[in-house]
Amino acid sequence: MQRELPKVYDPKAVESRIYEMWEKGGYFHAEREDGKKPFTIVMPPPNVTGQLHMGHAMDATLQDTLIRFKRMQGYNALWIPGVDHAGIATQIKVEEELRKEGKTRYDLGREKFLEKVWDWKHRYGNRIVEQQKKLGASCDWDRARFTMDEGCSKAVREVFVSLYEKGLIYKGNRIINWCPHCVTALSDAEVEYVDKPGHLWHIRYPLTDGSGEVVVATTRPETMLGDSGVCVNPADERYKNIVGKTVTLPLVNKQIPIVADDYAEMEFGTGCVKMTPAHDPNDFEVGMRHNLEVIRVLDDNGRVNAMGGKYQGLDRYEARKQIVADLEAGGYLVKVEDYSHSVGTCYRCHNDVEPIISDQWFVKMKPLAEEAIRVVKDGQTKFVPERFSKTYLNWMENVRDWCISRQLWWGHQIPAWTCADCGHITVSREDACKCEKCGSTHIQRDPDVLDTWFSSALWPFEVLGWPEKTADLDYFYPTDVLVTGYDIIFFWVARMIFSGCEHTGKTPFHTVLIHGLVRDDKGRKMSKSLGNGIDPLDMIDRYGCDALRMNMITGNSPGNDMRFYVERCEAMRNFANKLWNASRYVMMNLPEDGENRLPDLDKLEIADKWVLSKLNTLIAEATENLEKYELGIAVQKIYDFVWDTYCDWYIELTKARLYSEDPERKKTALQVLVYVLDQLLRLLHPFMPFITEEIWQSLPHDGPALIRASWPAFRQELAFREEEDHMESVMNAIRAIRNRRAEMNVPPSKKASLYVLTAKPAVFREGADFVERLAYADSVTVLENAPENLDGMLSCATSDAKLYIPMGQLVDAAKELERIDKELEKARKNLASLEGKLSNEKFVSRAPEAVVNAEREKARKARDLIAGLEQSRAEFEKLL
């Protein structure tokens, strides 16, 4: 039973009601179904701390578009949602709350603090889920997961123990990235490098035997407190005689050796390099080769520790100032240079990262990388665009061991227990009660937790029940496509691929669809500091969800950043209104017993065949574009068809039949109008789910909801190429005449005779009614020979016809000449002024080049205008 659509589309009134209908109908849910091919997407889990931002909106819109498309194609489409526990981010949030009460986590202790975090998660963790629903996300919410739920925790422990048993996880003292602000280790992928202005301090280290000195340079003079050697290149003739000697470390007054190693570059600086094995990864490697002492001089908070003597307790930057001052006072500072260099910063808090020697847990990456490299090289996993596979492979081929321990309390606590009696570490799938080696019960669990990305790396298979061999895992895994931004290829995509290969024997997805960042309208990254962030929920509130989604997808191409223009949301709301008004018009003409089926093909007229043939092409092309993940191209084609082909042309072409006395012709026109509208709603649904569902529910239809309707298919019997070409010839003529009349400011009410000279007379005779009505002609005469007398005829041409209109029927020639003369006088004065300015040598030589060029461009346009007016004047003079 059809129902009338309200006069105005109100997204606020529609969206929540439609979404509730989808949820109640269970239309998002997927269960295993024999004989039905699955299509699976796992949502990149947003942080539990998250508020919906434009990146989420982009991510969710792309995934929802794909899942709705595949669902309509008949796949058993499953989109699994979830939320990430976000170790550092969440702990910081809760610690901020505690600080307001004047407390720290240590005041509460680990157990009570974790209770606070869980409480925070229960209070705020669902916020982003509700926000995703506002975007129209058709996830299977019955399957929603959390990276610290029971199933995920079991998977994480299984992976840790399994890798440990294979010798692929180890604990050791290594140089790691340390954030003194977040007070935790970071993996290489969590360090963002930023070019910063700094200084290069050149420091004199005297030889202990008094025979001379060496000069070293550093950007971090505070680390010299931990120097344990100076390195020179063994081939460097300047220093051959001092290798094996010692220098006296300034300020510390300690003797340290000079060693020869290829690491030192002879051409760089003086060729002498200070060695601080505890605070630089390269120095650490050199120190290992030469048995140099490893002296850590900074604590976890970035302050100088007890090894720093009188500088103990100073922040690293305060210590730097004091040390430089003392070096200068002691005559050790040779010179200071300005020096811009790349500095590692924490991806979370953006403070400078400190390379520090620390006892941490690591994953051996080389063995795991091999298979992860092969599956991408062999095409088992493809990147879209393909260029990102090179980014991935370059990182994987040069990957270093992954530091996975974090000095936090919130997260998956490492399942390792150290024995106080024998020092053995017990790693276990179950909580250990005693040492597996000596049987002692004096064991203590490692306090650290695992990197958040460790659990996220298992996401595609843990959400389907792994490590159990579940029926869901067998049916829905590997998943089909992962949609994500290029900024987390290293953080997440690479780790999921090697984890899937290692633990399931299969790559976790066939395709990785990469999208870019959403930037502001000036191309800048959205950030709090710039204050240029745009709230997607605000856009939904103002323009509706469908308008926001269309803004995100139109003009968007995989892998490329997009600029967000609020004005485009407004334009897309206008498009929604255009679709709504066209649908209302069709339904107002539809009788109560109106049907949604095509009439017999022999009843179709040329305009019907034209629109059906064009629709057929659209269906084939849009489907192909979507299959290739060219979502922006697909939706632009659908948009153009709705606006131009259907609304601006076909509806106009059928009006005469809708108001005619012939019931059969009227019925045929209505049937085609409804059929095409139905097909367009299906094509648009993945992009604009709310308005399309609302309109479709009001049309005659089969099935409960558009979300579960079938995707349109190309139909060979509706490919009317000849009729389509004929109709295009007629329409081109109508366009040409309309344009010519518009140039002359002739109102539609002013009718005139039209003569059509063409080699396709039958085509134009069949389309004469359309031309007469839509080109504002009072009669149409089709000619096979040109008129003998062309005086006073206005003409225009298309590729198929030459069109003539008696000028006197359109305009008053005397009045037009009067108008043209006034415009000519104004245009000539303007040109004279511009030419005067451009002939002034002072102006041309002193004004900025851009200003001069702009004036020249104005002069060119003025000349073109004058030429056009003079041509028009000549034509009108012929009429007098």
PDB file of C-alpha atoms in Angstrom, residues 3-155:
ATOM      1  CA  ARG A   3       1.445   6.377   0.994  1.00  0.00           C
ATOM      2  CA  GLU A   4       1.872  10.029   0.138  1.00  0.00           C
ATOM      3  CA  LEU A   5       5.227  11.628   0.873  1.00  0.00           C
ATOM      4  CA  PRO A   6       5.224  14.835   2.967  1.00  0.00           C
ATOM      5  CA  LYS A   7       5.814  18.062   1.063  1.00  0.00           C
ATOM      6  CA  VAL A   8       9.317  18.546   2.505  1.00  0.00           C
ATOM      7  CA  TYR A   9      11.964  15.925   3.325  1.00  0.00           C
ATOM      8  CA  ASP A  10      12.931  16.189   7.010  1.00  0.00           C
ATOM      9  CA  PRO A  11      16.027  14.061   7.741  1.00  0.00           C
ATOM     10  CA  LYS A  12      15.649  14.443  11.535  1.00  0.00           C
ATOM     11  CA  ALA A  13      12.148  12.955  11.441  1.00  0.00           C
ATOM     12  CA  VAL A  14      13.129  10.135   9.089  1.00  0.00           C
ATOM     13  CA  GLU A  15      16.606   8.904  10.058  1.00  0.00           C
ATOM     14  CA  SER A  16      16.052   7.625  13.613  1.00  0.00           C
ATOM     15  CA  ARG A  17      12.736   5.995  12.614  1.00  0.00           C
ATOM     16  CA  ILE A  18      14.248   4.237   9.586  1.00  0.00           C
ATOM     17  CA  TYR A  19      17.298   3.059  11.543  1.00  0.00           C
ATOM     18  CA  GLU A  20      15.065   1.634  14.261  1.00  0.00           C
ATOM     19  CA  MET A  21      13.051  -0.194  11.573  1.00  0.00           C
ATOM     20  CA  TRP A  22      16.262  -1.715  10.150  1.00  0.00           C
ATOM     21  CA  GLU A  23      17.437  -2.829  13.599  1.00  0.00           C
ATOM     22  CA  LYS A  24      14.079  -4.315  14.580  1.00  0.00           C
ATOM     23  CA  GLY A  25      13.911  -6.144  11.256  1.00  0.00           C
ATOM     24  CA  GLY A  26      17.304  -7.757  11.902  1.00  0.00           C
ATOM     25  CA  TYR A  27      18.457  -6.578   8.475  1.00  0.00           C
ATOM     26  CA  PHE A  28      22.079  -6.020   9.604  1.00  0.00           C
ATOM     27  CA  HIS A  29      22.461  -9.523  11.029  1.00  0.00           C
ATOM     28  CA  ALA A  30      24.210 -12.325   9.163  1.00  0.00           C
ATOM     29  CA  GLU A  31      24.253 -16.032   9.938  1.00  0.00           C
ATOM     30  CA  ARG A  32      26.001 -18.831   8.098  1.00  0.00           C
ATOM     31  CA  GLU A  33      23.955 -20.004   5.137  1.00  0.00           C
ATOM     32  CA  ASP A  34      24.945 -22.958   2.989  1.00  0.00           C
ATOM     33  CA  GLY A  35      25.170 -22.106  -0.701  1.00  0.00           C
ATOM     34  CA  LYS A  36      25.321 -18.370  -0.059  1.00  0.00           C
ATOM     35  CA  LYS A  37      28.639 -16.664  -0.600  1.00  0.00           C
ATOM     36  CA  PRO A  38      29.834 -14.584   2.363  1.00  0.00           C
ATOM     37  CA  PHE A  39      31.234 -11.061   2.152  1.00  0.00           C
ATOM     38  CA  THR A  40      32.927  -9.949   5.358  1.00  0.00           C
ATOM     39  CA  ILE A  41      34.300  -6.648   6.601  1.00  0.00           C
ATOM     40  CA  VAL A  42      35.734  -6.070  10.060  1.00  0.00           C
ATOM     41  CA  MET A  43      35.439  -2.502  11.270  1.00  0.00           C
ATOM     42  CA  PRO A  44      38.706  -0.869  12.341  1.00  0.00           C
ATOM     43  CA  PRO A  45      37.753  -0.607  16.023  1.00  0.00           C
ATOM     44  CA  PRO A  46      37.623   3.028  17.151  1.00  0.00           C
ATOM     45  CA  ASN A  47      39.115   3.863  20.539  1.00  0.00           C
ATOM     46  CA  VAL A  48      36.780   3.451  23.475  1.00  0.00           C
ATOM     47  CA  THR A  49      37.696   7.056  24.319  1.00  0.00           C
ATOM     48  CA  GLY A  50      36.640   8.167  20.867  1.00  0.00           C
ATOM     49  CA  GLN A  51      34.288  10.888  19.767  1.00  0.00           C
ATOM     50  CA  LEU A  52      33.161  10.585  16.168  1.00  0.00           C
ATOM     51  CA  HIS A  53      35.380  12.702  13.902  1.00  0.00           C
ATOM     52  CA  MET A  54      35.614  13.147  10.136  1.00  0.00           C
ATOM     53  CA  GLY A  55      38.089  10.277   9.801  1.00  0.00           C
ATOM     54  CA  HIS A  56      35.572   7.913  11.419  1.00  0.00           C
ATOM     55  CA  ALA A  57      32.820   9.329   9.199  1.00  0.00           C
ATOM     56  CA  MET A  58      34.875   8.632   6.074  1.00  0.00           C
ATOM     57  CA  ASP A  59      35.812   5.140   7.261  1.00  0.00           C
ATOM     58  CA  ALA A  60      32.261   4.175   8.215  1.00  0.00           C
ATOM     59  CA  THR A  61      30.686   5.647   5.064  1.00  0.00           C
ATOM     60  CA  LEU A  62      33.003   3.707   2.750  1.00  0.00           C
ATOM     61  CA  GLN A  63      32.486   0.440   4.633  1.00  0.00           C
ATOM     62  CA  ASP A  64      28.726   0.877   4.877  1.00  0.00           C
ATOM     63  CA  THR A  65      28.472   1.673   1.171  1.00  0.00           C
ATOM     64  CA  LEU A  66      30.332  -1.544   0.308  1.00  0.00           C
ATOM     65  CA  ILE A  67      28.414  -3.755   2.745  1.00  0.00           C
ATOM     66  CA  ARG A  68      25.016  -2.438   1.582  1.00  0.00           C
ATOM     67  CA  PHE A  69      26.045  -2.952  -2.066  1.00  0.00           C
ATOM     68  CA  LYS A  70      27.149  -6.543  -1.432  1.00  0.00           C
ATOM     69  CA  ARG A  71      24.078  -7.289   0.700  1.00  0.00           C
ATOM     70  CA  MET A  72      21.845  -6.175  -2.191  1.00  0.00           C
ATOM     71  CA  GLN A  73      23.915  -8.258  -4.621  1.00  0.00           C
ATOM     72  CA  GLY A  74      22.845 -11.328  -2.671  1.00  0.00           C
ATOM     73  CA  TYR A  75      25.990 -11.959  -0.635  1.00  0.00           C
ATOM     74  CA  ASN A  76      25.737 -13.032   2.986  1.00  0.00           C
ATOM     75  CA  ALA A  77      27.164  -9.682   4.035  1.00  0.00           C
ATOM     76  CA  LEU A  78      28.649  -9.386   7.511  1.00  0.00           C
ATOM     77  CA  TRP A  79      30.127  -6.202   8.937  1.00  0.00           C
ATOM     78  CA  ILE A  80      31.570  -6.829  12.405  1.00  0.00           C
ATOM     79  CA  PRO A  81      31.832  -3.766  14.657  1.00  0.00           C
ATOM     80  CA  GLY A  82      33.842  -3.287  17.804  1.00  0.00           C
ATOM     81  CA  VAL A  83      35.752  -0.939  20.050  1.00  0.00           C
ATOM     82  CA  ASP A  84      39.456  -0.858  20.985  1.00  0.00           C
ATOM     83  CA  HIS A  85      40.537  -0.575  24.634  1.00  0.00           C
ATOM     84  CA  ALA A  86      43.172   2.007  23.551  1.00  0.00           C
ATOM     85  CA  GLY A  87      45.709   1.478  26.336  1.00  0.00           C
ATOM     86  CA  ILE A  88      47.533   4.796  26.595  1.00  0.00           C
ATOM     87  CA  ALA A  89      44.603   7.009  25.555  1.00  0.00           C
ATOM     88  CA  THR A  90      42.146   5.466  28.006  1.00  0.00           C
ATOM     89  CA  GLN A  91      44.562   5.352  30.934  1.00  0.00           C
ATOM     90  CA  ILE A  92      45.408   9.030  30.381  1.00  0.00           C
ATOM     91  CA  LYS A  93      41.685   9.932  30.398  1.00  0.00           C
ATOM     92  CA  VAL A  94      41.055   8.190  33.707  1.00  0.00           C
ATOM     93  CA  GLU A  95      44.245   9.557  35.257  1.00  0.00           C
ATOM     94  CA  GLU A  96      43.102  13.053  34.287  1.00  0.00           C
ATOM     95  CA  GLU A  97      39.864  12.442  36.204  1.00  0.00           C
ATOM     96  CA  LEU A  98      41.835  11.244  39.231  1.00  0.00           C
ATOM     97  CA  ARG A  99      44.046  14.334  39.114  1.00  0.00           C
ATOM     98  CA  LYS A 100      40.955  16.499  39.541  1.00  0.00           C
ATOM     99  CA  GLU A 101      40.460  14.647  42.864  1.00  0.00           C
ATOM    100  CA  GLY A 102      44.124  15.197  43.754  1.00  0.00           C
ATOM    101  CA  LYS A 103      44.951  11.498  43.321  1.00  0.00           C
ATOM    102  CA  THR A 104      47.179   9.312  41.151  1.00  0.00           C
ATOM    103  CA  ARG A 105      46.739   5.697  40.082  1.00  0.00           C
ATOM    104  CA  TYR A 106      49.330   4.713  42.673  1.00  0.00           C
ATOM    105  CA  ASP A 107      47.052   6.041  45.437  1.00  0.00           C
ATOM    106  CA  LEU A 108      44.407   3.548  44.317  1.00  0.00           C
ATOM    107  CA  GLY A 109      46.651   0.605  43.426  1.00  0.00           C
ATOM    108  CA  ARG A 110      46.358  -1.486  40.270  1.00  0.00           C
ATOM    109  CA  GLU A 111      43.148  -3.377  41.078  1.00  0.00           C
ATOM    110  CA  LYS A 112      41.112  -0.353  42.193  1.00  0.00           C
ATOM    111  CA  PHE A 113      42.455   1.737  39.309  1.00  0.00           C
ATOM    112  CA  LEU A 114      41.388  -0.893  36.773  1.00  0.00           C
ATOM    113  CA  GLU A 115      37.926  -0.929  38.357  1.00  0.00           C
ATOM    114  CA  LYS A 116      37.811   2.826  37.696  1.00  0.00           C
ATOM    115  CA  VAL A 117      38.801   2.300  34.060  1.00  0.00           C
ATOM    116  CA  TRP A 118      36.173  -0.393  33.514  1.00  0.00           C
ATOM    117  CA  ASP A 119      33.612   1.901  35.115  1.00  0.00           C
ATOM    118  CA  TRP A 120      34.660   4.678  32.722  1.00  0.00           C
ATOM    119  CA  LYS A 121      34.365   2.245  29.795  1.00  0.00           C
ATOM    120  CA  HIS A 122      30.831   1.245  30.821  1.00  0.00           C
ATOM    121  CA  ARG A 123      29.820   4.914  31.158  1.00  0.00           C
ATOM    122  CA  TYR A 124      31.352   6.339  27.969  1.00  0.00           C
ATOM    123  CA  GLY A 125      32.434   3.392  25.817  1.00  0.00           C
ATOM    124  CA  ASN A 126      29.102   3.130  24.014  1.00  0.00           C
ATOM    125  CA  ARG A 127      29.092   6.775  22.960  1.00  0.00           C
ATOM    126  CA  ILE A 128      30.917   6.200  19.679  1.00  0.00           C
ATOM    127  CA  VAL A 129      28.649   3.237  18.860  1.00  0.00           C
ATOM    128  CA  GLU A 130      25.563   5.448  19.078  1.00  0.00           C
ATOM    129  CA  GLN A 131      27.332   8.048  16.949  1.00  0.00           C
ATOM    130  CA  GLN A 132      28.141   5.440  14.295  1.00  0.00           C
ATOM    131  CA  LYS A 133      24.450   4.541  14.143  1.00  0.00           C
ATOM    132  CA  LYS A 134      23.702   8.183  13.296  1.00  0.00           C
ATOM    133  CA  LEU A 135      25.913   7.681  10.226  1.00  0.00           C
ATOM    134  CA  GLY A 136      23.675   4.816   9.116  1.00  0.00           C
ATOM    135  CA  ALA A 137      26.260   2.106   9.836  1.00  0.00           C
ATOM    136  CA  SER A 138      24.572  -1.242   9.073  1.00  0.00           C
ATOM    137  CA  CYS A 139      26.887  -3.332  11.271  1.00  0.00           C
ATOM    138  CA  ASP A 140      25.825  -6.574  12.868  1.00  0.00           C
ATOM    139  CA  TRP A 141      25.599  -5.049  16.351  1.00  0.00           C
ATOM    140  CA  ASP A 142      24.714  -8.489  17.790  1.00  0.00           C
ATOM    141  CA  ARG A 143      28.347  -9.413  17.092  1.00  0.00           C
ATOM    142  CA  ALA A 144      29.942  -6.232  18.514  1.00  0.00           C
ATOM    143  CA  ARG A 145      33.290  -6.928  20.189  1.00  0.00           C
ATOM    144  CA  PHE A 146      35.699  -5.225  22.565  1.00  0.00           C
ATOM    145  CA  THR A 147      39.457  -5.882  22.394  1.00  0.00           C
ATOM    146  CA  MET A 148      39.482  -6.792  26.098  1.00  0.00           C
ATOM    147  CA  ASP A 149      36.388  -8.986  26.157  1.00  0.00           C
ATOM    148  CA  GLU A 150      36.771 -12.596  27.247  1.00  0.00           C
ATOM    149  CA  GLY A 151      37.177 -14.016  23.735  1.00  0.00           C
ATOM    150  CA  CYS A 152      39.744 -11.437  22.631  1.00  0.00           C
ATOM    151  CA  SER A 153      41.688 -11.847  25.871  1.00  0.00           C
ATOM    152  CA  LYS A 154      41.875 -15.600  25.294  1.00  0.00           C
ATOM    153  CA  ALA A 155      43.122 -15.033  21.725  1.00  0.00           C
TER     154      ALA A 155
END
